[in-house]
Amino acid sequence: MSFTTFQLGGIHPPERKELVAASAIEEMKSPQKVIIPLSQHIGAPCKASVEVGQEVKAGQVIGAPEGFVSAAVHSSIGGKVAAFESVLMPIGRMVPAIVVERPANRQDEAWHPAQDDKDYLKRSPDELKSRIKAAGIVGMGGATFPTHVKISPPKEKPIDAVIINGAECEPYLCADHRVMLESPEPVIEGLKILMTVLGVSKGYVGIEANKPDAVERMLEAAKGANIEVRTLQIKYPQGAEKMLIKSILDREVPAGGLPMDVGVVVQNVGTAYAIYEACRYGKPLIERVVSVTGGGVNNPKNLRVKVGTPISQLIESCGGLKSSAGKVISGGPMMGFAFFDLNTPVTKGTSGIVVLEDKDATGNDKYYNCIRCGRCVEACPMGLMPLMLSLYSEKGHYADAKDYKLFDCFECGSCTYVCPANRPIVQQIKLAKTQVKP
Amino acid sequence: MEAGKNNNLIVSVSPHLRSGESINRIMWTVTASLLPAYAMGFYYFGPKAVFVTLFCILGSMGSEYFVQKLAGKEISLKDGSAVLTGLLLGMNMPSSVPYYIPLVSSFVAVAITKQLFGGIGYNVFNPALMGRAFALITWPRAMTTWAEPTADFTGMDAKTTATPLGILKEQGVDKLLEVFGDKMHLYSELLLGHRAGSLGETSVIAILVGAAFLLVRGYITLRIPAAFLGSVAAGAWVFGGKQGIFTGDPLIHLLSGGLMLGAFYMATDYVTCPTTKKGQVFFGIGCGLLTILIRLKAGYPEGVMFAILIMNCFTPLIDRGFKTKVFGAKKKA
């Protein structure tokens, strides 16, 4: 059976989903201490709105958005603001953060629903949007674009389709898969809210063919609504917005453009779930599902984790690292970031923690001359010529790389995956992007 | 050490997974896929064929070592590319050449054509073909003296004869049929490789077996070979006959000379062929048309080598002219 997919390029790395695909989401115990970065989204960092020593409740705003493209951050536990500090994020940047601590003797204080609005779908788009904004929701697939911005397209760009991205094309990760399996209704409700907000009558859910059980559950949940659940061919990077839109609607987002240019808004499964919780219960985005997996961790699991929990604690509740652990990655192995400081906290965009074994962990290995084999050209889903971008960047001819559409690369890494010369193509492209203006 | 920080962890850039494909594996696989054709060369042309090829391989490896040592570069012999170049060069030579020819031409192939241009990946021309072109121009007599194929290992002092393309060029198709008996016999002999020619290029069947292996493994695609062979066949059919156009025999041209080896192994050389799909088709057609032009109208009976070398010059230009269409690019109005 063949499923729809995008046409250009794409690769199929080993999926390795079996490690956690069948593990039900476990609620992780609330930590004593959370480190909440003030910048958990693309856009302007938040400004702290609490002081050291102040008591905060779970779900209370502690960082207020500055500017339009920004999203509030909330304390994920009840306790006392212990400190302001800088924390090294997996992307390698220091980010200001607020540390909230719960006194050792105090009980875990759960978040209480602010409301139970069963008629959330009857609310005005503006009301729903403001609930989403208040909840500080961002794209939870990893890109962390503030959701309220994404669903406020300018008037001249009418939206006619909303897609829920359940592709989860990164190897290892199963968080979205489990959410769709265990809570299909909330996800579909989240989609309905998005459709209401955007005034769209048709919704889509795209799921890769390696999750047939999720497809089934989502179909059931979507019954009666004008929502199409589509099975997609297993191909990386199927979950990239542009690819997903091509796969499902056969529309091509123009080069340099955004999904809204072709009338589409795409949201991740976890985001849809958070949208539903925000609109019905007024729940802020203070927890998320994280797949803790890979050959280097003892008992791989899917955990529902409070934002701000140090990753070391996630690993601990999965039985700790094996002695063979060689690399810890935040996100998937294709686009995620390796890091060494396990005190790094879980953020809204942390879709997974993948621990690779030493033997599987490729490092900054030696690379060779490009032999122009063209594999990267075949693999590029954007129809670029990565070898040329790589060669120009290597020589420092960054401006020439622009002729080869440098800025159309969205850094999926397919080119680098297939390169027999082991060249760090996507890194050279990223470097070139920092050296020239678009 | 701060708690939670682990200095045993590797921190490197994404992607953290690799396909496992390597230059070494590609080169050695292609080398292995040539073995059937090479074995047929040994079968038809005897032990001499082995020595010619061996000298080419040793010459290639030595040249690579020499230049890299001199330049203070890392020795890259284990990537297999020098061995592959040597093997291909050897297979492109008559079995009867004196041994200094393989040595000198493999130096031209590897030291000059490849290493002096920057090593693997930076060469403009296919090294093996460049080596052969040098040999052909420098020692025209030796390089066009063809041993008659035998199957009884008497290759050392075998009789010499002309290649089918040579006969076709000098004496016409009727003479060719006279030599081989009839058309069917001609075709089957060409297919098996029982004819005069370079020691590794004669057996079409064996070359196709190796090529099929590479196709299945995805190491080459049909774009260049199909365009190449197709345009040679079309050209031969249209212009190759005596009684006007559309009377030529495309099969004779397809099955003889170095066409199969060239189309599947030389024209598809990663480094020297274009990287985009359309560019590769264009490249293949260019090779095919030049081949048939040389075979029919130029002084040489065979044109594959020059055709590919000429098209190699155009590769950067073709890559520029046939850039890929970028996803979401606006269609030209």
PDB file of N, CA, C and O in Angstrom, chain B residues 121-172:
ATOM      1  N   GLY B 121      38.070  14.032  -5.831  1.00  0.00           N
ATOM      2  CA  GLY B 121      37.010  15.029  -5.744  1.00  0.00           C
ATOM      3  C   GLY B 121      37.291  16.290  -6.512  1.00  0.00           C
ATOM      4  O   GLY B 121      36.377  17.003  -6.911  1.00  0.00           O
ATOM      5  N   TYR B 122      38.562  16.579  -6.751  1.00  0.00           N
ATOM      6  CA  TYR B 122      38.888  17.841  -7.397  1.00  0.00           C
ATOM      7  C   TYR B 122      39.324  17.676  -8.856  1.00  0.00           C
ATOM      8  O   TYR B 122      39.583  18.658  -9.531  1.00  0.00           O
ATOM      9  N   ASN B 123      39.456  16.420  -9.295  1.00  0.00           N
ATOM     10  CA  ASN B 123      39.906  16.240 -10.661  1.00  0.00           C
ATOM     11  C   ASN B 123      38.804  16.599 -11.656  1.00  0.00           C
ATOM     12  O   ASN B 123      37.643  16.303 -11.444  1.00  0.00           O
ATOM     13  N   VAL B 124      39.222  17.252 -12.734  1.00  0.00           N
ATOM     14  CA  VAL B 124      38.265  17.658 -13.766  1.00  0.00           C
ATOM     15  C   VAL B 124      37.960  16.479 -14.686  1.00  0.00           C
ATOM     16  O   VAL B 124      36.829  16.286 -15.121  1.00  0.00           O
ATOM     17  N   PHE B 125      39.001  15.704 -14.987  1.00  0.00           N
ATOM     18  CA  PHE B 125      38.855  14.616 -15.948  1.00  0.00           C
ATOM     19  C   PHE B 125      38.890  13.262 -15.252  1.00  0.00           C
ATOM     20  O   PHE B 125      39.516  13.109 -14.206  1.00  0.00           O
ATOM     21  N   ASN B 126      38.254  12.310 -15.892  1.00  0.00           N
ATOM     22  CA  ASN B 126      38.332  10.948 -15.401  1.00  0.00           C
ATOM     23  C   ASN B 126      39.790  10.486 -15.500  1.00  0.00           C
ATOM     24  O   ASN B 126      40.350  10.451 -16.593  1.00  0.00           O
ATOM     25  N   PRO B 127      40.406  10.152 -14.380  1.00  0.00           N
ATOM     26  CA  PRO B 127      41.839   9.840 -14.407  1.00  0.00           C
ATOM     27  C   PRO B 127      42.180   8.673 -15.317  1.00  0.00           C
ATOM     28  O   PRO B 127      43.147   8.757 -16.095  1.00  0.00           O
ATOM     29  N   ALA B 128      41.420   7.610 -15.265  1.00  0.00           N
ATOM     30  CA  ALA B 128      41.733   6.435 -16.070  1.00  0.00           C
ATOM     31  C   ALA B 128      41.686   6.784 -17.564  1.00  0.00           C
ATOM     32  O   ALA B 128      42.568   6.393 -18.342  1.00  0.00           O
ATOM     33  N   LEU B 129      40.691   7.529 -17.944  1.00  0.00           N
ATOM     34  CA  LEU B 129      40.578   7.896 -19.354  1.00  0.00           C
ATOM     35  C   LEU B 129      41.691   8.843 -19.765  1.00  0.00           C
ATOM     36  O   LEU B 129      42.193   8.785 -20.888  1.00  0.00           O
ATOM     37  N   MET B 130      42.068   9.711 -18.875  1.00  0.00           N
ATOM     38  CA  MET B 130      43.150  10.637 -19.178  1.00  0.00           C
ATOM     39  C   MET B 130      44.450   9.857 -19.386  1.00  0.00           C
ATOM     40  O   MET B 130      45.213  10.145 -20.320  1.00  0.00           O
ATOM     41  N   GLY B 131      44.650   8.874 -18.532  1.00  0.00           N
ATOM     42  CA  GLY B 131      45.840   8.038 -18.678  1.00  0.00           C
ATOM     43  C   GLY B 131      45.841   7.326 -20.018  1.00  0.00           C
ATOM     44  O   GLY B 131      46.860   7.260 -20.726  1.00  0.00           O
ATOM     45  N   ARG B 132      44.684   6.820 -20.392  1.00  0.00           N
ATOM     46  CA  ARG B 132      44.600   6.096 -21.656  1.00  0.00           C
ATOM     47  C   ARG B 132      44.764   7.035 -22.843  1.00  0.00           C
ATOM     48  O   ARG B 132      45.429   6.702 -23.838  1.00  0.00           O
ATOM     49  N   ALA B 133      44.179   8.229 -22.728  1.00  0.00           N
ATOM     50  CA  ALA B 133      44.320   9.197 -23.830  1.00  0.00           C
ATOM     51  C   ALA B 133      45.787   9.534 -24.046  1.00  0.00           C
ATOM     52  O   ALA B 133      46.268   9.601 -25.179  1.00  0.00           O
ATOM     53  N   PHE B 134      46.474   9.705 -22.942  1.00  0.00           N
ATOM     54  CA  PHE B 134      47.902  10.000 -23.019  1.00  0.00           C
ATOM     55  C   PHE B 134      48.636   8.872 -23.732  1.00  0.00           C
ATOM     56  O   PHE B 134      49.442   9.095 -24.634  1.00  0.00           O
ATOM     57  N   ALA B 135      48.332   7.655 -23.322  1.00  0.00           N
ATOM     58  CA  ALA B 135      49.002   6.493 -23.912  1.00  0.00           C
ATOM     59  C   ALA B 135      48.690   6.378 -25.396  1.00  0.00           C
ATOM     60  O   ALA B 135      49.569   6.112 -26.217  1.00  0.00           O
ATOM     61  N   LEU B 136      47.426   6.611 -25.734  1.00  0.00           N
ATOM     62  CA  LEU B 136      47.011   6.456 -27.132  1.00  0.00           C
ATOM     63  C   LEU B 136      47.722   7.468 -28.019  1.00  0.00           C
ATOM     64  O   LEU B 136      48.140   7.159 -29.129  1.00  0.00           O
ATOM     65  N   ILE B 137      47.876   8.674 -27.527  1.00  0.00           N
ATOM     66  CA  ILE B 137      48.509   9.712 -28.326  1.00  0.00           C
ATOM     67  C   ILE B 137      50.024   9.523 -28.357  1.00  0.00           C
ATOM     68  O   ILE B 137      50.678   9.745 -29.366  1.00  0.00           O
ATOM     69  N   THR B 138      50.587   9.080 -27.264  1.00  0.00           N
ATOM     70  CA  THR B 138      52.035   8.930 -27.189  1.00  0.00           C
ATOM     71  C   THR B 138      52.529   7.669 -27.880  1.00  0.00           C
ATOM     72  O   THR B 138      53.561   7.669 -28.542  1.00  0.00           O
ATOM     73  N   TRP B 139      51.812   6.572 -27.709  1.00  0.00           N
ATOM     74  CA  TRP B 139      52.221   5.291 -28.306  1.00  0.00           C
ATOM     75  C   TRP B 139      51.081   4.750 -29.173  1.00  0.00           C
ATOM     76  O   TRP B 139      50.496   3.711 -28.842  1.00  0.00           O
ATOM     77  N   PRO B 140      50.781   5.439 -30.268  1.00  0.00           N
ATOM     78  CA  PRO B 140      49.593   5.048 -31.042  1.00  0.00           C
ATOM     79  C   PRO B 140      49.681   3.614 -31.571  1.00  0.00           C
ATOM     80  O   PRO B 140      48.683   2.902 -31.582  1.00  0.00           O
ATOM     81  N   ARG B 141      50.862   3.218 -31.973  1.00  0.00           N
ATOM     82  CA  ARG B 141      50.994   1.872 -32.531  1.00  0.00           C
ATOM     83  C   ARG B 141      50.692   0.819 -31.447  1.00  0.00           C
ATOM     84  O   ARG B 141      49.842  -0.041 -31.628  1.00  0.00           O
ATOM     85  N   ALA B 142      51.391   0.942 -30.344  1.00  0.00           N
ATOM     86  CA  ALA B 142      51.224  -0.068 -29.297  1.00  0.00           C
ATOM     87  C   ALA B 142      49.794  -0.086 -28.765  1.00  0.00           C
ATOM     88  O   ALA B 142      49.252  -1.131 -28.416  1.00  0.00           O
ATOM     89  N   MET B 143      49.203   1.065 -28.709  1.00  0.00           N
ATOM     90  CA  MET B 143      47.871   1.133 -28.113  1.00  0.00           C
ATOM     91  C   MET B 143      46.773   0.704 -29.077  1.00  0.00           C
ATOM     92  O   MET B 143      45.605   0.641 -28.719  1.00  0.00           O
ATOM     93  N   THR B 144      47.120   0.463 -30.342  1.00  0.00           N
ATOM     94  CA  THR B 144      46.090  -0.004 -31.274  1.00  0.00           C
ATOM     95  C   THR B 144      46.481  -1.332 -31.898  1.00  0.00           C
ATOM     96  O   THR B 144      46.029  -1.688 -32.975  1.00  0.00           O
ATOM     97  N   THR B 145      47.384  -2.009 -31.237  1.00  0.00           N
ATOM     98  CA  THR B 145      47.733  -3.357 -31.699  1.00  0.00           C
ATOM     99  C   THR B 145      46.974  -4.339 -30.831  1.00  0.00           C
ATOM    100  O   THR B 145      47.208  -4.436 -29.630  1.00  0.00           O
ATOM    101  N   TRP B 146      46.021  -5.011 -31.439  1.00  0.00           N
ATOM    102  CA  TRP B 146      45.085  -5.815 -30.649  1.00  0.00           C
ATOM    103  C   TRP B 146      45.403  -7.286 -30.771  1.00  0.00           C
ATOM    104  O   TRP B 146      45.531  -7.822 -31.853  1.00  0.00           O
ATOM    105  N   ALA B 147      45.497  -7.917 -29.673  1.00  0.00           N
ATOM    106  CA  ALA B 147      45.713  -9.354 -29.682  1.00  0.00           C
ATOM    107  C   ALA B 147      44.412 -10.049 -30.043  1.00  0.00           C
ATOM    108  O   ALA B 147      43.335  -9.614 -29.669  1.00  0.00           O
ATOM    109  N   GLU B 148      44.536 -11.135 -30.778  1.00  0.00           N
ATOM    110  CA  GLU B 148      43.342 -11.915 -31.098  1.00  0.00           C
ATOM    111  C   GLU B 148      42.929 -12.676 -29.847  1.00  0.00           C
ATOM    112  O   GLU B 148      43.760 -13.286 -29.181  1.00  0.00           O
ATOM    113  N   PRO B 149      41.673 -12.612 -29.533  1.00  0.00           N
ATOM    114  CA  PRO B 149      41.266 -13.278 -28.290  1.00  0.00           C
ATOM    115  C   PRO B 149      41.327 -14.788 -28.454  1.00  0.00           C
ATOM    116  O   PRO B 149      40.936 -15.333 -29.472  1.00  0.00           O
ATOM    117  N   THR B 150      41.855 -15.433 -27.468  1.00  0.00           N
ATOM    118  CA  THR B 150      41.855 -16.891 -27.459  1.00  0.00           C
ATOM    119  C   THR B 150      41.340 -17.315 -26.122  1.00  0.00           C
ATOM    120  O   THR B 150      41.232 -16.510 -25.203  1.00  0.00           O
ATOM    121  N   ALA B 151      41.012 -18.553 -26.004  1.00  0.00           N
ATOM    122  CA  ALA B 151      40.552 -19.015 -24.717  1.00  0.00           C
ATOM    123  C   ALA B 151      41.500 -20.056 -24.184  1.00  0.00           C
ATOM    124  O   ALA B 151      41.207 -20.764 -23.254  1.00  0.00           O
ATOM    125  N   ASP B 152      42.646 -20.182 -24.839  1.00  0.00           N
ATOM    126  CA  ASP B 152      43.534 -21.261 -24.412  1.00  0.00           C
ATOM    127  C   ASP B 152      44.850 -20.742 -23.848  1.00  0.00           C
ATOM    128  O   ASP B 152      45.874 -21.388 -23.954  1.00  0.00           O
ATOM    129  N   PHE B 153      44.810 -19.556 -23.276  1.00  0.00           N
ATOM    130  CA  PHE B 153      45.945 -19.045 -22.527  1.00  0.00           C
ATOM    131  C   PHE B 153      47.245 -18.986 -23.313  1.00  0.00           C
ATOM    132  O   PHE B 153      48.304 -19.276 -22.819  1.00  0.00           O
ATOM    133  N   THR B 154      47.122 -18.618 -24.582  1.00  0.00           N
ATOM    134  CA  THR B 154      48.344 -18.448 -25.364  1.00  0.00           C
ATOM    135  C   THR B 154      48.562 -16.968 -25.649  1.00  0.00           C
ATOM    136  O   THR B 154      49.197 -16.596 -26.610  1.00  0.00           O
ATOM    137  N   GLY B 155      47.992 -16.164 -24.791  1.00  0.00           N
ATOM    138  CA  GLY B 155      47.987 -14.719 -25.012  1.00  0.00           C
ATOM    139  C   GLY B 155      49.372 -14.094 -25.137  1.00  0.00           C
ATOM    140  O   GLY B 155      49.518 -13.025 -25.714  1.00  0.00           O
ATOM    141  N   MET B 156      50.383 -14.746 -24.599  1.00  0.00           N
ATOM    142  CA  MET B 156      51.722 -14.166 -24.586  1.00  0.00           C
ATOM    143  C   MET B 156      52.191 -13.719 -25.952  1.00  0.00           C
ATOM    144  O   MET B 156      52.664 -12.617 -26.146  1.00  0.00           O
ATOM    145  N   ASP B 157      52.056 -14.585 -26.923  1.00  0.00           N
ATOM    146  CA  ASP B 157      52.451 -14.164 -28.269  1.00  0.00           C
ATOM    147  C   ASP B 157      51.334 -14.487 -29.258  1.00  0.00           C
ATOM    148  O   ASP B 157      51.498 -15.219 -30.222  1.00  0.00           O
ATOM    149  N   ALA B 158      50.185 -13.927 -28.958  1.00  0.00           N
ATOM    150  CA  ALA B 158      49.029 -14.189 -29.794  1.00  0.00           C
ATOM    151  C   ALA B 158      49.129 -13.418 -31.088  1.00  0.00           C
ATOM    152  O   ALA B 158      49.863 -12.451 -31.203  1.00  0.00           O
ATOM    153  N   LYS B 159      48.353 -13.859 -32.049  1.00  0.00           N
ATOM    154  CA  LYS B 159      48.271 -13.138 -33.317  1.00  0.00           C
ATOM    155  C   LYS B 159      47.556 -11.819 -33.090  1.00  0.00           C
ATOM    156  O   LYS B 159      46.730 -11.684 -32.216  1.00  0.00           O
ATOM    157  N   THR B 160      47.874 -10.846 -33.903  1.00  0.00           N
ATOM    158  CA  THR B 160      47.158  -9.581 -33.765  1.00  0.00           C
ATOM    159  C   THR B 160      46.108  -9.481 -34.855  1.00  0.00           C
ATOM    160  O   THR B 160      46.194 -10.114 -35.909  1.00  0.00           O
ATOM    161  N   THR B 161      45.126  -8.658 -34.562  1.00  0.00           N
ATOM    162  CA  THR B 161      44.025  -8.501 -35.508  1.00  0.00           C
ATOM    163  C   THR B 161      43.375  -7.141 -35.278  1.00  0.00           C
ATOM    164  O   THR B 161      43.754  -6.424 -34.354  1.00  0.00           O
ATOM    165  N   ALA B 162      42.391  -6.789 -36.065  1.00  0.00           N
ATOM    166  CA  ALA B 162      41.710  -5.500 -35.886  1.00  0.00           C
ATOM    167  C   ALA B 162      40.477  -5.685 -35.021  1.00  0.00           C
ATOM    168  O   ALA B 162      39.918  -6.770 -34.927  1.00  0.00           O
ATOM    169  N   THR B 163      40.063  -4.609 -34.389  1.00  0.00           N
ATOM    170  CA  THR B 163      38.826  -4.664 -33.614  1.00  0.00           C
ATOM    171  C   THR B 163      37.638  -4.572 -34.562  1.00  0.00           C
ATOM    172  O   THR B 163      37.783  -4.109 -35.698  1.00  0.00           O
ATOM    173  N   PRO B 164      36.482  -5.009 -34.120  1.00  0.00           N
ATOM    174  CA  PRO B 164      35.292  -4.910 -34.974  1.00  0.00           C
ATOM    175  C   PRO B 164      35.068  -3.486 -35.480  1.00  0.00           C
ATOM    176  O   PRO B 164      34.763  -3.284 -36.647  1.00  0.00           O
ATOM    177  N   LEU B 165      35.255  -2.513 -34.605  1.00  0.00           N
ATOM    178  CA  LEU B 165      35.046  -1.130 -35.039  1.00  0.00           C
ATOM    179  C   LEU B 165      36.089  -0.705 -36.058  1.00  0.00           C
ATOM    180  O   LEU B 165      35.813   0.067 -36.973  1.00  0.00           O
ATOM    181  N   GLY B 166      37.320  -1.253 -35.895  1.00  0.00           N
ATOM    182  CA  GLY B 166      38.373  -0.966 -36.857  1.00  0.00           C
ATOM    183  C   GLY B 166      38.014  -1.518 -38.230  1.00  0.00           C
ATOM    184  O   GLY B 166      38.160  -0.842 -39.252  1.00  0.00           O
ATOM    185  N   ILE B 167      37.527  -2.759 -38.216  1.00  0.00           N
ATOM    186  CA  ILE B 167      37.118  -3.380 -39.486  1.00  0.00           C
ATOM    187  C   ILE B 167      35.977  -2.578 -40.109  1.00  0.00           C
ATOM    188  O   ILE B 167      35.962  -2.260 -41.290  1.00  0.00           O
ATOM    189  N   LEU B 168      35.031  -2.197 -39.260  1.00  0.00           N
ATOM    190  CA  LEU B 168      33.869  -1.432 -39.726  1.00  0.00           C
ATOM    191  C   LEU B 168      34.328  -0.131 -40.367  1.00  0.00           C
ATOM    192  O   LEU B 168      33.855   0.275 -41.419  1.00  0.00           O
ATOM    193  N   LYS B 169      35.266   0.512 -39.721  1.00  0.00           N
ATOM    194  CA  LYS B 169      35.733   1.817 -40.197  1.00  0.00           C
ATOM    195  C   LYS B 169      36.493   1.677 -41.512  1.00  0.00           C
ATOM    196  O   LYS B 169      36.255   2.429 -42.455  1.00  0.00           O
ATOM    197  N   GLU B 170      37.417   0.689 -41.543  1.00  0.00           N
ATOM    198  CA  GLU B 170      38.309   0.593 -42.699  1.00  0.00           C
ATOM    199  C   GLU B 170      37.660  -0.146 -43.869  1.00  0.00           C
ATOM    200  O   GLU B 170      37.844   0.211 -45.020  1.00  0.00           O
ATOM    201  N   GLN B 171      36.920  -1.219 -43.545  1.00  0.00           N
ATOM    202  CA  GLN B 171      36.486  -2.091 -44.637  1.00  0.00           C
ATOM    203  C   GLN B 171      34.965  -2.216 -44.764  1.00  0.00           C
ATOM    204  O   GLN B 171      34.455  -2.839 -45.654  1.00  0.00           O
ATOM    205  N   GLY B 172      34.258  -1.649 -43.812  1.00  0.00           N
ATOM    206  CA  GLY B 172      32.804  -1.662 -43.958  1.00  0.00           C
ATOM    207  C   GLY B 172      32.134  -2.837 -43.296  1.00  0.00           C
ATOM    208  O   GLY B 172      32.762  -3.807 -42.856  1.00  0.00           O
TER     209      GLY B 172
END
